PDB file of C-alpha atoms and ligand atoms in Angstrom:
ATOM      1  CA  MET T 520       0.132  -0.129   0.119  1.00  0.00           C
ATOM      2  CA  SER T 521       1.161   3.234  -0.585  1.00  0.00           C
ATOM      3  CA  LEU T 522       1.297   5.937   1.863  1.00  0.00           C
ATOM      4  CA  ILE T 523      -2.495   7.577   0.720  1.00  0.00           C
ATOM      5  CA  GLU T 524      -3.732   4.079   0.609  1.00  0.00           C
ATOM      6  CA  LYS T 525      -2.609   3.580   4.226  1.00  0.00           C
ATOM      7  CA  LEU T 526      -4.097   7.114   5.254  1.00  0.00           C
ATOM      8  CA  GLN T 527      -7.401   6.013   3.108  1.00  0.00           C
ATOM      9  CA  TRP T 528      -7.044   2.784   5.409  1.00  0.00           C
ATOM     10  CA  ARG T 529      -6.796   4.700   8.676  1.00  0.00           C
ATOM     11  CA  TYR T 530      -9.968   5.955  10.386  1.00  0.00           C
ATOM     12  CA  ALA T 531     -10.882   6.858  14.032  1.00  0.00           C
ATOM     13  CA  THR T 532     -11.458   3.194  15.002  1.00  0.00           C
ATOM     14  CA  LYS T 533     -14.489   2.942  17.363  1.00  0.00           C
ATOM     15  CA  LYS T 534     -14.265  -0.694  18.192  1.00  0.00           C
ATOM     16  CA  MET T 535     -11.088  -2.498  18.871  1.00  0.00           C
ATOM     17  CA  ASP T 536     -10.561  -6.241  19.316  1.00  0.00           C
ATOM     18  CA  ALA T 537      -9.160  -6.999  22.563  1.00  0.00           C
ATOM     19  CA  SER T 538      -7.847 -10.487  21.737  1.00  0.00           C
ATOM     20  CA  LYS T 539      -5.035  -8.822  19.109  1.00  0.00           C
ATOM     21  CA  VAL T 540      -2.226  -7.392  20.536  1.00  0.00           C
ATOM     22  CA  VAL T 541      -0.168  -4.796  18.799  1.00  0.00           C
ATOM     23  CA  PRO T 542       3.731  -5.974  18.814  1.00  0.00           C
ATOM     24  CA  LYS T 543       6.429  -4.573  21.058  1.00  0.00           C
ATOM     25  CA  GLU T 544       8.465  -3.830  17.715  1.00  0.00           C
ATOM     26  CA  LYS T 545       5.309  -1.676  15.987  1.00  0.00           C
ATOM     27  CA  LEU T 546       4.821   0.213  19.424  1.00  0.00           C
ATOM     28  CA  GLU T 547       8.287   1.272  19.304  1.00  0.00           C
ATOM     29  CA  GLN T 548       8.363   2.527  15.726  1.00  0.00           C
ATOM     30  CA  ILE T 549       5.443   4.207  16.482  1.00  0.00           C
ATOM     31  CA  LEU T 550       7.105   5.958  19.238  1.00  0.00           C
ATOM     32  CA  ASP T 551      10.146   6.521  17.178  1.00  0.00           C
ATOM     33  CA  ALA T 552       8.389   8.334  14.954  1.00  0.00           C
ATOM     34  CA  ILE T 553       6.881  10.619  17.273  1.00  0.00           C
ATOM     35  CA  ARG T 554      10.040  11.286  19.068  1.00  0.00           C
ATOM     36  CA  LEU T 555      11.168  12.764  15.379  1.00  0.00           C
ATOM     37  CA  SER T 556       8.349  15.218  15.238  1.00  0.00           C
ATOM     38  CA  ALA T 557       9.064  18.741  14.814  1.00  0.00           C
ATOM     39  CA  SER T 558       8.508  21.471  17.488  1.00  0.00           C
ATOM     40  CA  SER T 559       8.994  24.988  17.699  1.00  0.00           C
ATOM     41  CA  SER T 560      12.600  25.694  18.609  1.00  0.00           C
ATOM     42  CA  GLY T 561      13.223  22.183  18.497  1.00  0.00           C
ATOM     43  CA  LEU T 562      12.307  22.054  22.664  1.00  0.00           C
ATOM     44  CA  GLN T 563       9.897  18.989  22.214  1.00  0.00           C
ATOM     45  CA  PRO T 564       7.841  20.329  24.908  1.00  0.00           C
ATOM     46  CA  TYR T 565       5.507  17.443  25.758  1.00  0.00           C
ATOM     47  CA  GLU T 566       5.818  13.603  26.736  1.00  0.00           C
ATOM     48  CA  VAL T 567       4.336  10.536  25.887  1.00  0.00           C
ATOM     49  CA  ILE T 568       3.018   8.167  28.558  1.00  0.00           C
ATOM     50  CA  VAL T 569       2.437   4.667  27.513  1.00  0.00           C
ATOM     51  CA  VAL T 570      -0.264   3.015  29.555  1.00  0.00           C
ATOM     52  CA  SER T 571      -0.623  -0.751  29.295  1.00  0.00           C
ATOM     53  CA  ASN T 572      -2.033  -1.181  33.042  1.00  0.00           C
ATOM     54  CA  LYS T 573      -5.543  -2.748  32.883  1.00  0.00           C
ATOM     55  CA  ALA T 574      -6.532  -1.098  36.109  1.00  0.00           C
ATOM     56  CA  ILE T 575      -5.305   2.322  35.268  1.00  0.00           C
ATOM     57  CA  ARG T 576      -6.869   1.906  31.545  1.00  0.00           C
ATOM     58  CA  GLU T 577     -10.086   1.319  33.312  1.00  0.00           C
ATOM     59  CA  LYS T 578      -9.931   4.388  35.344  1.00  0.00           C
ATOM     60  CA  ILE T 579      -9.036   6.229  32.455  1.00  0.00           C
ATOM     61  CA  CYS T 580     -12.008   4.802  30.397  1.00  0.00           C
ATOM     62  CA  THR T 581     -14.450   6.296  33.185  1.00  0.00           C
ATOM     63  CA  ILE T 582     -13.488   9.983  32.521  1.00  0.00           C
ATOM     64  CA  ALA T 583     -13.494   9.464  28.685  1.00  0.00           C
ATOM     65  CA  SER T 584     -17.075   8.625  28.126  1.00  0.00           C
ATOM     66  CA  ASN T 585     -16.559   4.770  28.625  1.00  0.00           C
ATOM     67  CA  GLN T 586     -15.180   4.842  25.042  1.00  0.00           C
ATOM     68  CA  SER T 587     -14.578   1.126  24.793  1.00  0.00           C
ATOM     69  CA  GLN T 588     -11.341   1.308  22.813  1.00  0.00           C
ATOM     70  CA  ILE T 589      -9.432   2.531  25.984  1.00  0.00           C
ATOM     71  CA  ILE T 590     -10.065  -1.066  27.091  1.00  0.00           C
ATOM     72  CA  ASP T 591     -10.004  -3.124  24.287  1.00  0.00           C
ATOM     73  CA  CYS T 592      -6.716  -1.494  22.986  1.00  0.00           C
ATOM     74  CA  SER T 593      -2.956  -2.662  23.573  1.00  0.00           C
ATOM     75  CA  TYR T 594      -1.735   0.636  24.675  1.00  0.00           C
ATOM     76  CA  VAL T 595      -3.071   4.250  25.715  1.00  0.00           C
ATOM     77  CA  LEU T 596      -0.577   6.855  24.482  1.00  0.00           C
ATOM     78  CA  VAL T 597      -1.047   9.989  26.446  1.00  0.00           C
ATOM     79  CA  PHE T 598       0.366  13.166  24.981  1.00  0.00           C
ATOM     80  CA  ALA T 599       1.062  15.448  27.995  1.00  0.00           C
ATOM     81  CA  ALA T 600       2.502  19.200  27.133  1.00  0.00           C
ATOM     82  CA  TRP T 601       4.753  20.635  29.784  1.00  0.00           C
ATOM     83  CA  ASP T 602       2.608  23.079  32.136  1.00  0.00           C
ATOM     84  CA  THR T 603       4.814  26.013  31.477  1.00  0.00           C
ATOM     85  CA  TYR T 604       8.084  26.993  30.077  1.00  0.00           C
ATOM     86  CA  THR T 605      11.148  27.315  32.703  1.00  0.00           C
ATOM     87  CA  ALA T 606      14.571  28.425  32.241  1.00  0.00           C
ATOM     88  CA  GLN T 607      15.605  24.656  33.289  1.00  0.00           C
ATOM     89  CA  ARG T 608      13.632  23.337  30.746  1.00  0.00           C
ATOM     90  CA  ILE T 609      14.841  25.665  28.045  1.00  0.00           C
ATOM     91  CA  ASN T 610      18.473  25.475  29.195  1.00  0.00           C
ATOM     92  CA  ASP T 611      17.977  21.485  29.160  1.00  0.00           C
ATOM     93  CA  ALA T 612      17.231  21.709  25.528  1.00  0.00           C
ATOM     94  CA  PHE T 613      19.794  23.877  24.174  1.00  0.00           C
ATOM     95  CA  ASP T 614      22.576  22.285  26.105  1.00  0.00           C
ATOM     96  CA  MET T 615      21.728  19.014  24.954  1.00  0.00           C
ATOM     97  CA  THR T 616      21.944  20.466  21.288  1.00  0.00           C
ATOM     98  CA  GLU T 617      25.063  21.655  22.343  1.00  0.00           C
ATOM     99  CA  GLU T 618      26.707  18.421  23.213  1.00  0.00           C
ATOM    100  CA  ILE T 619      24.873  16.274  20.545  1.00  0.00           C
ATOM    101  CA  ARG T 620      26.353  18.688  17.544  1.00  0.00           C
ATOM    102  CA  ASN T 621      29.533  19.369  19.367  1.00  0.00           C
ATOM    103  CA  LEU T 622      29.049  23.102  19.699  1.00  0.00           C
ATOM    104  CA  LYS T 623      30.860  25.388  21.797  1.00  0.00           C
ATOM    105  CA  SER T 624      28.764  26.832  24.479  1.00  0.00           C
ATOM    106  CA  GLU T 625      25.638  28.512  23.162  1.00  0.00           C
ATOM    107  CA  SER T 626      24.449  29.517  26.454  1.00  0.00           C
ATOM    108  CA  GLY T 627      25.237  33.178  25.314  1.00  0.00           C
ATOM    109  CA  THR T 628      23.777  32.962  21.869  1.00  0.00           C
ATOM    110  CA  ALA T 629      20.596  35.333  21.264  1.00  0.00           C
ATOM    111  CA  TYR T 630      18.192  32.706  20.169  1.00  0.00           C
ATOM    112  CA  ARG T 631      18.629  31.243  23.872  1.00  0.00           C
ATOM    113  CA  GLN T 632      18.798  34.178  25.621  1.00  0.00           C
ATOM    114  CA  ASN T 633      15.655  35.354  23.520  1.00  0.00           C
ATOM    115  CA  LEU T 634      13.708  32.791  24.807  1.00  0.00           C
ATOM    116  CA  LEU T 635      15.197  32.474  28.591  1.00  0.00           C
ATOM    117  CA  LYS T 636      13.852  36.011  28.576  1.00  0.00           C
ATOM    118  CA  ASN T 637      10.431  35.591  27.082  1.00  0.00           C
ATOM    119  CA  TYR T 638       9.076  32.305  27.803  1.00  0.00           C
ATOM    120  CA  PRO T 639       9.589  31.871  31.438  1.00  0.00           C
ATOM    121  CA  THR T 640       8.019  35.053  32.647  1.00  0.00           C
ATOM    122  CA  ARG T 641       4.584  34.969  30.231  1.00  0.00           C
ATOM    123  CA  ASP T 642       1.418  33.729  31.823  1.00  0.00           C
ATOM    124  CA  PRO T 643       1.920  29.686  32.334  1.00  0.00           C
ATOM    125  CA  GLU T 644      -1.477  29.221  30.108  1.00  0.00           C
ATOM    126  CA  VAL T 645       0.134  30.952  27.178  1.00  0.00           C
ATOM    127  CA  ASN T 646       2.910  28.830  27.548  1.00  0.00           C
ATOM    128  CA  PHE T 647       0.894  25.592  27.986  1.00  0.00           C
ATOM    129  CA  THR T 648      -1.290  26.565  24.886  1.00  0.00           C
ATOM    130  CA  HIS T 649       2.286  26.732  22.888  1.00  0.00           C
ATOM    131  CA  ALA T 650       3.249  23.496  23.959  1.00  0.00           C
ATOM    132  CA  ALA T 651       0.085  21.657  23.636  1.00  0.00           C
ATOM    133  CA  LYS T 652      -0.014  22.957  19.822  1.00  0.00           C
ATOM    134  CA  GLN T 653       3.242  21.082  19.853  1.00  0.00           C
ATOM    135  CA  ALA T 654       2.023  18.220  21.087  1.00  0.00           C
ATOM    136  CA  TYR T 655      -0.681  18.293  18.686  1.00  0.00           C
ATOM    137  CA  ILE T 656       2.072  17.940  15.872  1.00  0.00           C
ATOM    138  CA  ALA T 657       3.153  14.595  17.741  1.00  0.00           C
ATOM    139  CA  VAL T 658      -0.307  13.357  17.495  1.00  0.00           C
ATOM    140  CA  GLY T 659      -0.408  13.664  13.585  1.00  0.00           C
ATOM    141  CA  THR T 660       2.803  12.011  13.311  1.00  0.00           C
ATOM    142  CA  ALA T 661       1.484   8.938  15.624  1.00  0.00           C
ATOM    143  CA  LEU T 662      -1.527   8.987  13.284  1.00  0.00           C
ATOM    144  CA  ILE T 663       1.029   8.545  10.265  1.00  0.00           C
ATOM    145  CA  ALA T 664       3.326   6.268  11.961  1.00  0.00           C
ATOM    146  CA  ALA T 665       0.352   3.792  13.071  1.00  0.00           C
ATOM    147  CA  SER T 666      -1.204   3.781   9.881  1.00  0.00           C
ATOM    148  CA  TYR T 667       2.267   2.991   8.320  1.00  0.00           C
ATOM    149  CA  GLN T 668       2.487  -0.078  10.556  1.00  0.00           C
ATOM    150  CA  GLN T 669      -1.016  -1.221   9.786  1.00  0.00           C
ATOM    151  CA  VAL T 670      -2.110  -0.418  13.636  1.00  0.00           C
ATOM    152  CA  ASP T 671      -5.500   0.788  14.388  1.00  0.00           C
ATOM    153  CA  CYS T 672      -5.742   3.811  16.483  1.00  0.00           C
ATOM    154  CA  THR T 673      -8.317   6.592  17.801  1.00  0.00           C
ATOM    155  CA  PRO T 674      -7.164  10.220  18.625  1.00  0.00           C
ATOM    156  CA  MET T 675      -8.982  11.466  21.518  1.00  0.00           C
ATOM    157  CA  GLU T 676     -10.309  14.599  23.342  1.00  0.00           C
ATOM    158  CA  GLY T 677     -13.206  13.525  24.757  1.00  0.00           C
ATOM    159  CA  PHE T 678     -11.846  13.149  28.120  1.00  0.00           C
ATOM    160  CA  ASP T 679     -11.434  14.986  31.314  1.00  0.00           C
ATOM    161  CA  PRO T 680      -8.008  16.107  31.480  1.00  0.00           C
ATOM    162  CA  VAL T 681      -7.802  17.344  35.081  1.00  0.00           C
ATOM    163  CA  ALA T 682      -9.154  13.698  36.177  1.00  0.00           C
ATOM    164  CA  LEU T 683      -6.529  12.292  33.674  1.00  0.00           C
ATOM    165  CA  ASP T 684      -3.497  14.143  35.180  1.00  0.00           C
ATOM    166  CA  ASP T 685      -4.840  13.456  38.677  1.00  0.00           C
ATOM    167  CA  ILE T 686      -5.037   9.346  37.428  1.00  0.00           C
ATOM    168  CA  LEU T 687      -1.333   9.699  36.192  1.00  0.00           C
ATOM    169  CA  ASN T 688       0.175  12.122  38.719  1.00  0.00           C
ATOM    170  CA  LEU T 689       1.064  14.548  35.892  1.00  0.00           C
ATOM    171  CA  LYS T 690       1.156  17.544  37.885  1.00  0.00           C
ATOM    172  CA  GLU T 691       4.148  16.392  39.644  1.00  0.00           C
ATOM    173  CA  ARG T 692       6.074  16.083  36.537  1.00  0.00           C
ATOM    174  CA  GLY T 693       4.893  19.813  35.420  1.00  0.00           C
ATOM    175  CA  LEU T 694       2.762  18.152  32.678  1.00  0.00           C
ATOM    176  CA  ARG T 695      -0.833  18.478  31.613  1.00  0.00           C
ATOM    177  CA  SER T 696      -2.647  16.018  29.191  1.00  0.00           C
ATOM    178  CA  VAL T 697      -3.907  16.915  25.880  1.00  0.00           C
ATOM    179  CA  VAL T 698      -4.703  14.293  23.759  1.00  0.00           C
ATOM    180  CA  ILE T 699      -5.084  10.571  24.445  1.00  0.00           C
ATOM    181  CA  MET T 700      -4.603   7.862  21.819  1.00  0.00           C
ATOM    182  CA  PRO T 701      -5.451   4.075  22.126  1.00  0.00           C
ATOM    183  CA  ILE T 702      -3.495   2.057  19.876  1.00  0.00           C
ATOM    184  CA  GLY T 703      -4.737  -1.446  18.773  1.00  0.00           C
ATOM    185  CA  TYR T 704      -6.597  -3.485  15.999  1.00  0.00           C
ATOM    186  CA  ARG T 705     -10.085  -2.818  14.745  1.00  0.00           C
ATOM    187  CA  LYS T 706     -13.036  -5.321  15.330  1.00  0.00           C
ATOM    188  CA  ALA T 707     -14.415  -4.734  12.107  1.00  0.00           C
ATOM    189  CA  ASP T 708     -17.562  -6.402  12.515  1.00  0.00           C
ATOM    190  CA  GLU T 709     -18.563  -4.316  15.342  1.00  0.00           C
ATOM    191  CA  ASP T 710     -17.637  -1.135  14.367  1.00  0.00           C
ATOM    192  CA  TRP T 711     -19.970   0.863  12.648  1.00  0.00           C
ATOM    193  CA  LEU T 712     -17.591   3.631  11.128  1.00  0.00           C
ATOM    194  CA  VAL T 713     -15.379   0.692   9.600  1.00  0.00           C
ATOM    195  CA  ASN T 714     -17.139   0.677   6.042  1.00  0.00           C
ATOM    196  CA  LEU T 715     -18.399   4.230   5.723  1.00  0.00           C
ATOM    197  CA  LYS T 716     -16.598   6.325   3.305  1.00  0.00           C
ATOM    198  CA  LYS T 717     -14.180   8.733   4.449  1.00  0.00           C
ATOM    199  CA  VAL T 718     -15.181  12.574   4.180  1.00  0.00           C
ATOM    200  CA  ARG T 719     -13.204  15.167   3.442  1.00  0.00           C
ATOM    201  CA  ARG T 720     -13.443  18.419   1.467  1.00  0.00           C
ATOM    202  CA  SER T 721     -12.242  18.256  -2.063  1.00  0.00           C
ATOM    203  CA  LYS T 722      -8.994  19.599  -2.680  1.00  0.00           C
ATOM    204  CA  ASP T 723     -10.306  22.480  -4.695  1.00  0.00           C
ATOM    205  CA  GLN T 724     -12.102  23.571  -1.419  1.00  0.00           C
ATOM    206  CA  PHE T 725      -9.065  22.986   0.758  1.00  0.00           C
ATOM    207  CA  VAL T 726      -6.213  24.019  -1.027  1.00  0.00           C
ATOM    208  CA  ILE T 727      -5.527  27.544  -2.036  1.00  0.00           C
ATOM    209  CA  ARG T 728      -3.125  27.939  -4.611  1.00  0.00           C
ATOM    210  CA  ILE T 729      -1.336  31.420  -5.158  1.00  0.00           C
ATOM    211  CA  GLU T 730       0.430  31.206  -8.699  1.00  0.00           C
TER     212      GLU T 730
HETATM  213  C1  FMN I  91      -7.644  16.137  18.429  1.00  0.00           C
HETATM  214  C2  FMN I  91      -8.860  15.053  17.728  1.00  0.00           C
HETATM  215  C3  FMN I  91      -9.761  14.566  19.068  1.00  0.00           C
HETATM  216  C4  FMN I  91     -10.574  13.479  18.563  1.00  0.00           C
HETATM  217  N1  FMN I  91     -11.470  13.110  20.008  1.00  0.00           N
HETATM  218  C5  FMN I  91     -11.796  12.021  19.429  1.00  0.00           C
HETATM  219  C6  FMN I  91     -12.916  11.188  20.673  1.00  0.00           C
HETATM  220  O1  FMN I  91     -12.667  11.658  21.485  1.00  0.00           O
HETATM  221  N2  FMN I  91     -13.620  10.248  19.970  1.00  0.00           N
HETATM  222  C7  FMN I  91     -13.526   9.791  18.930  1.00  0.00           C
HETATM  223  O2  FMN I  91     -14.180   8.519  18.949  1.00  0.00           O
HETATM  224  N3  FMN I  91     -12.932  10.407  17.823  1.00  0.00           N
HETATM  225  C8  FMN I  91     -12.334  11.579  18.429  1.00  0.00           C
HETATM  226  N4  FMN I  91     -11.727  11.985  17.112  1.00  0.00           N
HETATM  227  C9  FMN I  91     -11.325  11.441  15.966  1.00  0.00           C
HETATM  228  C10 FMN I  91     -12.361  12.420  14.986  1.00  0.00           C
HETATM  229  O3  FMN I  91     -13.562  12.670  15.210  1.00  0.00           O
HETATM  230  C11 FMN I  91     -11.897  12.061  13.424  1.00  0.00           C
HETATM  231  O4  FMN I  91     -10.530  11.894  13.216  1.00  0.00           O
HETATM  232  C12 FMN I  91     -12.490  12.710  12.135  1.00  0.00           C
HETATM  233  O5  FMN I  91     -13.986  12.762  12.495  1.00  0.00           O
HETATM  234  C13 FMN I  91     -12.044  12.139  10.839  1.00  0.00           C
HETATM  235  O6  FMN I  91     -12.551  11.006  10.659  1.00  0.00           O
HETATM  236  P1  FMN I  91     -11.220   9.781  10.523  1.00  0.00           P
HETATM  237  O7  FMN I  91     -10.109   9.926  11.378  1.00  0.00           O
HETATM  238  O8  FMN I  91     -11.988   8.691  10.646  1.00  0.00           O
HETATM  239  O9  FMN I  91     -10.755  10.125   9.045  1.00  0.00           O
HETATM  240  C14 FMN I  91     -10.744  12.776  17.225  1.00  0.00           C
HETATM  241  C15 FMN I  91      -9.807  13.544  16.265  1.00  0.00           C
HETATM  242  C16 FMN I  91      -8.675  14.340  16.761  1.00  0.00           C
HETATM  243  C17 FMN I  91      -7.923  14.741  15.566  1.00  0.00           C
END
């Protein structure tokens, strides 16, 4: 299948088959792809929590409108953004770049200093919103990576983020949940959506070409 065929195959799975387990290697490939996502200034201001624990998934299900995929999938990925930008977080990211690229100290560079001056002093809510946007880019990568691996998934905003942060102790880690994504395998004979046509606006309505 071509990439486009795989993206056509992908859909927001409504019913998953609990008897089919996503192999560890496929999970790791999906996580590797997510890790390669682009992010503003390369800060990667979010983390991905992989929940396989059944009891915790049951708790998550209750605060996510009882969406059954959370129980029937193999793993629930939780995309959780930094609650704010701190000097430490910014410095860690720049220090890592410096180390990996064998650059001499960048601590005085205008770029780093500009972020250090502007980000930590902003309203934490503004910072969280900015970080959450980066997490959504990772969600997009995950959707494509899962379809590439012929693994089903359902991106979900339909959950109570405060309750989820509580279940996973995310506040202690300086994180706030943004999107969750059960990954598993479709149970086609019980999924009302599987055979319905994909609905997208035509390219003519969707792409503005300025020539
Ligand atoms: C950020 C986001 C949140 C979503 N939340 C839910 C959700 O809570 N439950 C659900 O069943 N589908 C959810 N969806 C799936 C969308 O409804 C679905 O992607 C859209 O209708 C397009 O259909 P398709 O993905 O099957 O092509 C979400 C999708 C995105 C991108």
